[in-house]
Amino acid sequence: MQTTARHGRLFSALGRRICALILVLCAAQVGCRSGGQLASEGPLNLEELGLPTIEMPAEGLPAVKLPTTLPSPREQVNSALETTKVQLASLTHAKQPTNDADWVDELKVLPYATTSGDKITIHNIRDCEFFTYRDSLVNHIDRTYKLDDVQTVDFIMVPFNNNRAIAHTMLSFGFKNGEYLGASAEVRLEKGEQYDAALGLFGQFELTYVLATERDLIPVRTTYRECDVYVYRSTATPRQSQLLFVDVLKRVNSLKEKPEFYDTLSNNCTTNIVRHINAISPGLVPHDYRVLFPGFADRLAYDLKLIDTSAPFETVRQRSRITDLATRYQKSPDFSARIRSGETLR
């Protein structure tokens, strides 16, 4: 979707204000540190985790009020951003978020999860075969797991070619049988739309979670979008990975029942991952400029010891780059194992 002249006039009038707010937000975020630790104690019970059953009631986490008498700088910035969005929305007649639109083919079908006893069934896992950046053979599958099948979670980062500070981030859960399930929070594009970061500030796109095979999510980025992809093994234990998995599925079910707008700053791929982590380990990921600029999110994860720190960061980063392997083995039935093999291509 191209920015119209009307949008252009509105953005030029609000541009300086938005830039100032972003700078203040960055300043408010720099230097914060985390006091949280990964949750690791107590038995894991599927019912206690609150994953919706077939009826799937969509319930959000309760809000937590900070014991302060005055708004923090971050709260003041967020309030100013919301005021600006409301003002722009009133001028552009912004729509309400919806799940009913003419979506692009690969984003038409929403995933969801149901439980039966100790088993979780993931419905509508995407397993597309891409032929170009946008052309694909769309396919969806269902898979059923026990919760204790979840053993690992990997952090995937895809830096933008034209801006090192910006990246798309995803999670991928590993199972006992060697399968992987990717989870990617994305803009849900309608036919004829194109992603625009500026429009993403003002409720012009819906948010969706794509649950997909790695052969769907990764090769389209390495081969057709010509991006580098980095796969970092997290330090999460199996139990922590399971908790994170359930929290992601709760979010997936919630969006199916109650759509939300994507927001370039506050409701995007990286901020959703941060919320999932902090939901199971409150305060573990602090306010940090590297959340706002996710091209540096891998370094943040390294500094917080959420990924391997057995070597210097640049060494870890280089050996986590799977671009060439993903391109070579994109059609391989054991794609996920191949990209993690550490094989050196010549």
Short mmCIF file of C-alpha atoms in Angstrom, two decimals:
data_model
loop_
_atom_site.label_atom_id
_atom_site.label_comp_id
_atom_site.label_asym_id
_atom_site.label_seq_id
_atom_site.Cartn_x
_atom_site.Cartn_y
_atom_site.Cartn_z
CA MET A 1 0.00 0.00 0.00
CA GLN A 2 1.52 3.30 -1.03
CA THR A 3 1.35 6.33 1.24
CA THR A 4 -1.24 8.75 -0.11
CA ALA A 5 -0.81 12.50 -0.41
CA ARG A 6 -3.20 12.91 2.52
CA HIS A 7 -1.03 10.67 4.67
CA GLY A 8 2.03 12.55 3.50
CA ARG A 9 0.64 15.87 4.71
CA LEU A 10 -0.31 14.37 8.04
CA PHE A 11 3.07 12.74 8.55
CA SER A 12 4.94 15.93 7.67
CA ALA A 13 2.91 17.83 10.25
CA LEU A 14 3.56 15.21 12.92
CA GLY A 15 7.02 14.12 11.86
CA ARG A 16 9.06 16.25 14.20
CA ARG A 17 6.90 15.31 17.14
CA ILE A 18 7.25 11.60 16.44
CA CYS A 19 11.03 11.88 16.01
CA ALA A 20 11.31 13.74 19.30
CA LEU A 21 9.23 11.12 21.06
CA ILE A 22 11.37 8.31 19.66
CA LEU A 23 14.55 10.04 20.83
CA VAL A 24 13.13 10.49 24.32
CA LEU A 25 12.01 6.87 24.35
CA CYS A 26 15.52 5.73 23.43
CA ALA A 27 16.98 7.88 26.19
CA ALA A 28 14.51 6.50 28.70
CA GLN A 29 15.42 2.95 27.74
CA VAL A 30 19.23 3.14 27.68
CA GLY A 31 21.03 1.92 30.76
CA CYS A 32 18.21 -0.08 32.39
CA ARG A 33 19.14 -3.42 33.88
CA SER A 34 17.17 -6.53 34.71
CA GLY A 35 16.75 -8.02 38.14
CA GLY A 36 14.67 -11.00 36.99
CA GLN A 37 15.67 -14.61 36.64
CA LEU A 38 14.30 -17.43 34.56
CA ALA A 39 11.45 -19.30 36.19
CA SER A 40 12.60 -22.80 37.01
CA GLU A 41 10.88 -24.10 40.15
CA GLY A 42 7.73 -26.12 40.75
CA PRO A 43 5.88 -28.85 38.87
CA LEU A 44 4.57 -28.21 35.40
CA ASN A 45 0.83 -28.88 35.04
CA LEU A 46 -0.95 -28.24 31.75
CA GLU A 47 -4.19 -27.15 33.40
CA GLU A 48 -2.39 -24.73 35.70
CA LEU A 49 -0.76 -23.08 32.71
CA GLY A 50 -4.16 -21.90 31.53
CA LEU A 51 -3.92 -22.92 27.88
CA PRO A 52 -7.47 -22.66 26.48
CA THR A 53 -9.27 -25.87 25.57
CA ILE A 54 -11.42 -26.26 22.48
CA GLU A 55 -13.70 -23.45 23.67
CA MET A 56 -10.58 -21.24 23.75
CA PRO A 57 -11.54 -18.34 26.04
CA ALA A 58 -9.16 -15.51 25.14
CA GLU A 59 -7.90 -14.05 28.37
CA GLY A 60 -5.11 -11.54 28.74
CA LEU A 61 -2.63 -11.23 31.57
CA PRO A 62 -3.70 -8.88 34.39
CA ALA A 63 -2.25 -5.39 34.31
CA VAL A 64 0.36 -4.55 36.91
CA LYS A 65 0.40 -1.06 38.40
CA LEU A 66 3.77 0.27 39.46
CA PRO A 67 3.93 1.80 42.95
CA THR A 68 4.80 5.31 41.80
CA THR A 69 3.20 8.63 42.49
CA LEU A 70 4.30 10.23 39.23
CA PRO A 71 4.44 8.69 35.74
CA SER A 72 7.87 7.43 34.75
CA PRO A 73 9.58 8.99 31.69
CA ARG A 74 8.66 5.92 29.66
CA GLU A 75 5.01 6.18 30.76
CA GLN A 76 4.96 9.84 29.78
CA VAL A 77 6.39 9.00 26.37
CA ASN A 78 3.89 6.18 25.85
CA SER A 79 1.05 8.49 26.84
CA ALA A 80 2.23 11.11 24.36
CA LEU A 81 2.51 8.49 21.63
CA GLU A 82 -1.02 7.27 22.30
CA THR A 83 -2.32 10.84 22.18
CA THR A 84 -0.62 11.38 18.84
CA LYS A 85 -2.08 8.15 17.47
CA VAL A 86 -5.57 9.13 18.57
CA GLN A 87 -5.21 12.52 16.91
CA LEU A 88 -4.02 10.98 13.65
CA ALA A 89 -6.69 8.27 13.79
CA SER A 90 -9.40 10.90 14.03
CA LEU A 91 -8.03 12.56 10.90
CA THR A 92 -7.61 9.35 8.90
CA HIS A 93 -10.85 7.69 10.05
CA ALA A 94 -8.82 4.72 11.33
CA LYS A 95 -10.59 1.38 11.27
CA GLN A 96 -10.96 -1.04 14.14
CA PRO A 97 -8.73 -4.13 13.99
CA THR A 98 -10.41 -7.01 12.20
CA ASN A 99 -9.91 -10.62 11.19
CA ASP A 100 -12.31 -10.16 8.28
CA ALA A 101 -10.51 -8.77 5.23
CA ASP A 102 -9.14 -9.83 1.84
CA TRP A 103 -5.79 -11.07 3.13
CA VAL A 104 -2.84 -12.19 1.02
CA ASP A 105 -3.01 -15.94 0.46
CA GLU A 106 -0.29 -16.98 2.90
CA LEU A 107 -1.90 -14.98 5.75
CA LYS A 108 -5.56 -15.88 5.21
CA VAL A 109 -5.71 -18.74 7.70
CA LEU A 110 -5.11 -18.13 11.40
CA PRO A 111 -3.49 -20.76 13.60
CA TYR A 112 -4.89 -21.81 16.96
CA ALA A 113 -4.30 -24.43 19.64
CA THR A 114 -6.57 -26.80 21.55
CA THR A 115 -5.90 -29.22 24.38
CA SER A 116 -7.17 -32.69 25.18
CA GLY A 117 -5.82 -34.25 28.33
CA ASP A 118 -2.05 -33.87 28.27
CA LYS A 119 -1.93 -33.23 24.53
CA ILE A 120 -1.85 -29.97 22.58
CA THR A 121 -2.98 -29.82 18.97
CA ILE A 122 -1.72 -26.94 16.84
CA HIS A 123 -4.12 -26.23 14.00
CA ASN A 124 -3.24 -24.50 10.72
CA ILE A 125 0.54 -24.67 10.92
CA ARG A 126 1.73 -23.03 7.74
CA ASP A 127 3.94 -25.11 5.46
CA CYS A 128 4.21 -23.05 2.27
CA GLU A 129 6.55 -23.67 -0.61
CA PHE A 130 7.66 -20.27 -1.90
CA PHE A 131 8.63 -19.73 -5.52
CA THR A 132 9.25 -15.98 -5.31
CA TYR A 133 9.08 -13.31 -2.63
CA ARG A 134 5.26 -13.49 -2.67
CA ASP A 135 4.26 -16.44 -4.87
CA SER A 136 3.79 -19.68 -3.00
CA LEU A 137 1.95 -22.96 -2.83
CA VAL A 138 -0.02 -22.45 0.38
CA ASN A 139 -0.42 -25.47 2.63
CA HIS A 140 -1.45 -25.94 6.25
CA ILE A 141 -1.04 -28.91 8.57
CA ASP A 142 -2.06 -29.88 12.11
CA ARG A 143 0.29 -31.40 14.66
CA THR A 144 -0.31 -32.87 18.10
CA TYR A 145 2.29 -32.88 20.87
CA LYS A 146 2.60 -33.56 24.55
CA LEU A 147 3.84 -30.53 26.40
CA ASP A 148 6.94 -32.33 27.61
CA ASP A 149 7.85 -32.98 23.96
CA VAL A 150 9.06 -29.35 23.87
CA GLN A 151 12.78 -29.39 24.65
CA THR A 152 14.37 -26.22 23.28
CA VAL A 153 13.66 -22.77 21.95
CA ASP A 154 15.83 -20.91 19.44
CA PHE A 155 15.97 -17.18 18.79
CA ILE A 156 15.99 -16.35 15.07
CA MET A 157 17.04 -12.96 13.75
CA VAL A 158 16.78 -11.66 10.17
CA PRO A 159 18.53 -8.26 9.77
CA PHE A 160 17.17 -5.94 7.11
CA ASN A 161 19.55 -5.50 4.20
CA ASN A 162 19.15 -1.73 4.03
CA ASN A 163 19.33 -0.97 7.75
CA ARG A 164 21.50 -2.92 10.20
CA ALA A 165 19.53 -1.54 13.16
CA ILE A 166 16.28 -3.16 12.02
CA ALA A 167 15.53 -6.88 11.94
CA HIS A 168 12.72 -9.38 12.04
CA THR A 169 12.85 -11.74 15.00
CA MET A 170 11.19 -15.11 15.57
CA LEU A 171 11.20 -18.08 17.93
CA SER A 172 11.49 -21.74 17.00
CA PHE A 173 10.57 -24.55 19.39
CA GLY A 174 12.36 -27.88 19.18
CA PHE A 175 10.66 -31.19 19.99
CA LYS A 176 11.89 -34.61 21.07
CA ASN A 177 11.25 -36.08 17.61
CA GLY A 178 13.51 -33.52 15.92
CA GLU A 179 10.70 -31.33 14.57
CA TYR A 180 10.73 -27.56 14.93
CA LEU A 181 7.83 -25.12 15.03
CA GLY A 182 8.48 -21.48 14.23
CA ALA A 183 6.49 -18.61 15.75
CA SER A 184 6.62 -15.26 13.97
CA ALA A 185 4.65 -12.13 14.92
CA GLU A 186 4.06 -10.20 11.70
CA VAL A 187 1.97 -7.63 9.89
CA ARG A 188 -1.11 -9.30 8.41
CA LEU A 189 -1.18 -7.80 4.94
CA GLU A 190 -4.28 -7.40 2.83
CA LYS A 191 -4.04 -7.90 -0.92
CA GLY A 192 -2.48 -4.81 -2.47
CA GLU A 193 -0.79 -3.72 0.77
CA GLN A 194 2.91 -3.33 1.39
CA TYR A 195 4.55 -2.94 4.77
CA ASP A 196 5.30 0.65 5.73
CA ALA A 197 6.93 1.37 9.10
CA ALA A 198 5.43 4.87 9.29
CA LEU A 199 1.90 3.61 8.67
CA GLY A 200 2.57 0.92 11.26
CA LEU A 201 2.64 3.63 13.92
CA PHE A 202 -1.00 4.54 13.36
CA GLY A 203 -3.14 1.43 13.26
CA GLN A 204 -2.98 0.76 9.54
CA PHE A 205 -2.09 -2.95 9.81
CA GLU A 206 -3.32 -5.89 11.83
CA LEU A 207 -0.97 -8.12 13.82
CA THR A 208 -0.83 -11.85 13.24
CA TYR A 209 1.16 -14.78 14.56
CA VAL A 210 2.42 -17.21 11.95
CA LEU A 211 3.05 -20.70 13.29
CA ALA A 212 5.00 -22.50 10.59
CA THR A 213 7.62 -25.06 9.70
CA GLU A 214 11.16 -23.75 9.42
CA ARG A 215 11.18 -24.74 5.73
CA ASP A 216 8.40 -22.18 5.32
CA LEU A 217 9.78 -19.32 7.42
CA ILE A 218 13.50 -19.37 6.65
CA PRO A 219 14.20 -20.10 2.93
CA VAL A 220 11.81 -17.39 1.73
CA ARG A 221 14.04 -14.94 3.58
CA THR A 222 17.43 -16.33 2.59
CA THR A 223 16.63 -17.18 -1.03
CA TYR A 224 14.02 -14.72 -2.26
CA ARG A 225 14.49 -11.76 0.06
CA GLU A 226 18.26 -12.35 0.11
CA CYS A 227 18.60 -11.71 3.83
CA ASP A 228 20.99 -13.24 6.32
CA VAL A 229 19.38 -15.45 8.95
CA TYR A 230 20.87 -16.21 12.37
CA VAL A 231 19.63 -19.08 14.56
CA TYR A 232 20.72 -18.81 18.20
CA ARG A 233 20.13 -21.70 20.61
CA SER A 234 18.73 -20.22 23.80
CA THR A 235 19.85 -21.21 27.27
CA ALA A 236 16.27 -22.04 28.30
CA THR A 237 15.73 -25.37 30.02
CA PRO A 238 13.07 -27.75 28.69
CA ARG A 239 10.65 -26.54 31.37
CA GLN A 240 11.28 -22.90 30.52
CA SER A 241 10.84 -23.71 26.83
CA GLN A 242 7.51 -25.37 27.63
CA LEU A 243 6.29 -22.36 29.62
CA LEU A 244 7.25 -20.07 26.76
CA PHE A 245 5.54 -22.35 24.25
CA VAL A 246 2.26 -22.25 26.18
CA ASP A 247 2.41 -18.46 26.52
CA VAL A 248 2.88 -18.13 22.75
CA LEU A 249 -0.11 -20.40 22.11
CA LYS A 250 -2.28 -18.38 24.48
CA ARG A 251 -1.36 -15.27 22.50
CA VAL A 252 -2.15 -17.03 19.22
CA ASN A 253 -5.60 -18.00 20.48
CA SER A 254 -6.24 -14.52 21.82
CA LEU A 255 -5.51 -12.90 18.46
CA LYS A 256 -7.86 -15.33 16.75
CA GLU A 257 -10.71 -14.14 18.97
CA LYS A 258 -9.72 -10.49 19.43
CA PRO A 259 -7.60 -8.96 16.64
CA GLU A 260 -5.09 -6.22 17.38
CA PHE A 261 -3.29 -3.57 15.42
CA TYR A 262 0.38 -4.04 14.68
CA ASP A 263 2.46 -1.17 16.06
CA THR A 264 5.93 -0.41 14.72
CA LEU A 265 7.20 0.56 18.18
CA SER A 266 5.14 -1.30 20.75
CA ASN A 267 3.40 -4.33 19.19
CA ASN A 268 5.83 -5.91 16.78
CA CYS A 269 7.85 -9.10 16.41
CA THR A 270 10.45 -8.27 19.06
CA THR A 271 8.25 -6.61 21.68
CA ASN A 272 5.99 -9.66 21.63
CA ILE A 273 8.94 -11.98 22.24
CA VAL A 274 10.02 -9.78 25.14
CA ARG A 275 6.53 -9.96 26.63
CA HIS A 276 6.51 -13.75 26.37
CA ILE A 277 9.85 -13.98 28.18
CA ASN A 278 8.83 -11.53 30.88
CA ALA A 279 5.48 -13.29 31.32
CA ILE A 280 7.26 -16.41 32.55
CA SER A 281 10.22 -14.58 34.17
CA PRO A 282 9.05 -11.08 35.18
CA GLY A 283 11.60 -8.35 34.57
CA LEU A 284 14.16 -10.60 32.88
CA VAL A 285 14.36 -8.46 29.73
CA PRO A 286 14.63 -4.78 30.71
CA HIS A 287 13.69 -1.66 28.78
CA ASP A 288 16.57 -1.32 26.35
CA TYR A 289 17.18 0.53 23.08
CA ARG A 290 17.98 -2.83 21.46
CA VAL A 291 14.32 -3.80 21.76
CA LEU A 292 13.40 -0.65 19.84
CA PHE A 293 16.18 -1.41 17.32
CA PRO A 294 15.99 -5.21 17.04
CA GLY A 295 18.95 -5.44 14.69
CA PHE A 296 20.92 -5.43 17.95
CA ALA A 297 18.57 -7.79 19.81
CA ASP A 298 20.98 -10.71 19.52
CA ARG A 299 23.60 -8.72 21.42
CA LEU A 300 21.00 -7.92 24.08
CA ALA A 301 20.18 -11.62 24.37
CA TYR A 302 23.90 -12.37 24.68
CA ASP A 303 24.39 -9.74 27.38
CA LEU A 304 21.43 -11.20 29.32
CA LYS A 305 22.83 -14.73 28.87
CA LEU A 306 19.69 -15.83 27.07
CA ILE A 307 21.82 -17.37 24.32
CA ASP A 308 25.19 -19.14 24.29
CA THR A 309 27.97 -17.05 25.84
CA SER A 310 30.75 -19.66 25.70
CA ALA A 311 32.63 -17.57 23.11
CA PRO A 312 32.93 -13.86 22.25
CA PHE A 313 29.74 -12.45 20.79
CA GLU A 314 31.06 -12.06 17.25
CA THR A 315 32.15 -15.71 17.25
CA VAL A 316 28.74 -16.84 18.47
CA ARG A 317 27.09 -14.65 15.87
CA GLN A 318 29.17 -15.98 13.01
CA ARG A 319 28.58 -19.63 13.83
CA SER A 320 24.84 -18.92 14.22
CA ARG A 321 24.59 -17.63 10.64
CA ILE A 322 22.76 -20.29 8.62
CA THR A 323 22.08 -18.34 5.41
CA ASP A 324 24.13 -20.52 3.07
CA LEU A 325 22.97 -23.79 4.60
CA ALA A 326 19.34 -22.69 4.39
CA THR A 327 19.75 -21.83 0.72
CA ARG A 328 21.45 -25.12 -0.15
CA TYR A 329 19.07 -27.36 1.79
CA GLN A 330 15.80 -25.48 1.37
CA LYS A 331 14.15 -28.51 -0.27
CA SER A 332 15.63 -31.06 2.11
CA PRO A 333 13.20 -33.06 4.29
CA ASP A 334 15.68 -32.71 7.18
CA PHE A 335 16.05 -28.95 6.68
CA SER A 336 16.06 -28.09 10.40
CA ALA A 337 18.82 -30.60 11.15
CA ARG A 338 20.86 -29.44 8.16
CA ILE A 339 20.88 -25.76 9.15
CA ARG A 340 22.06 -26.72 12.65
CA SER A 341 24.74 -29.14 11.49
CA GLY A 342 27.56 -26.60 11.59
CA GLU A 343 28.58 -27.75 8.12
CA THR A 344 30.99 -25.38 6.39
CA LEU A 345 30.17 -24.70 2.76
CA ARG A 346 32.86 -23.91 0.20
#
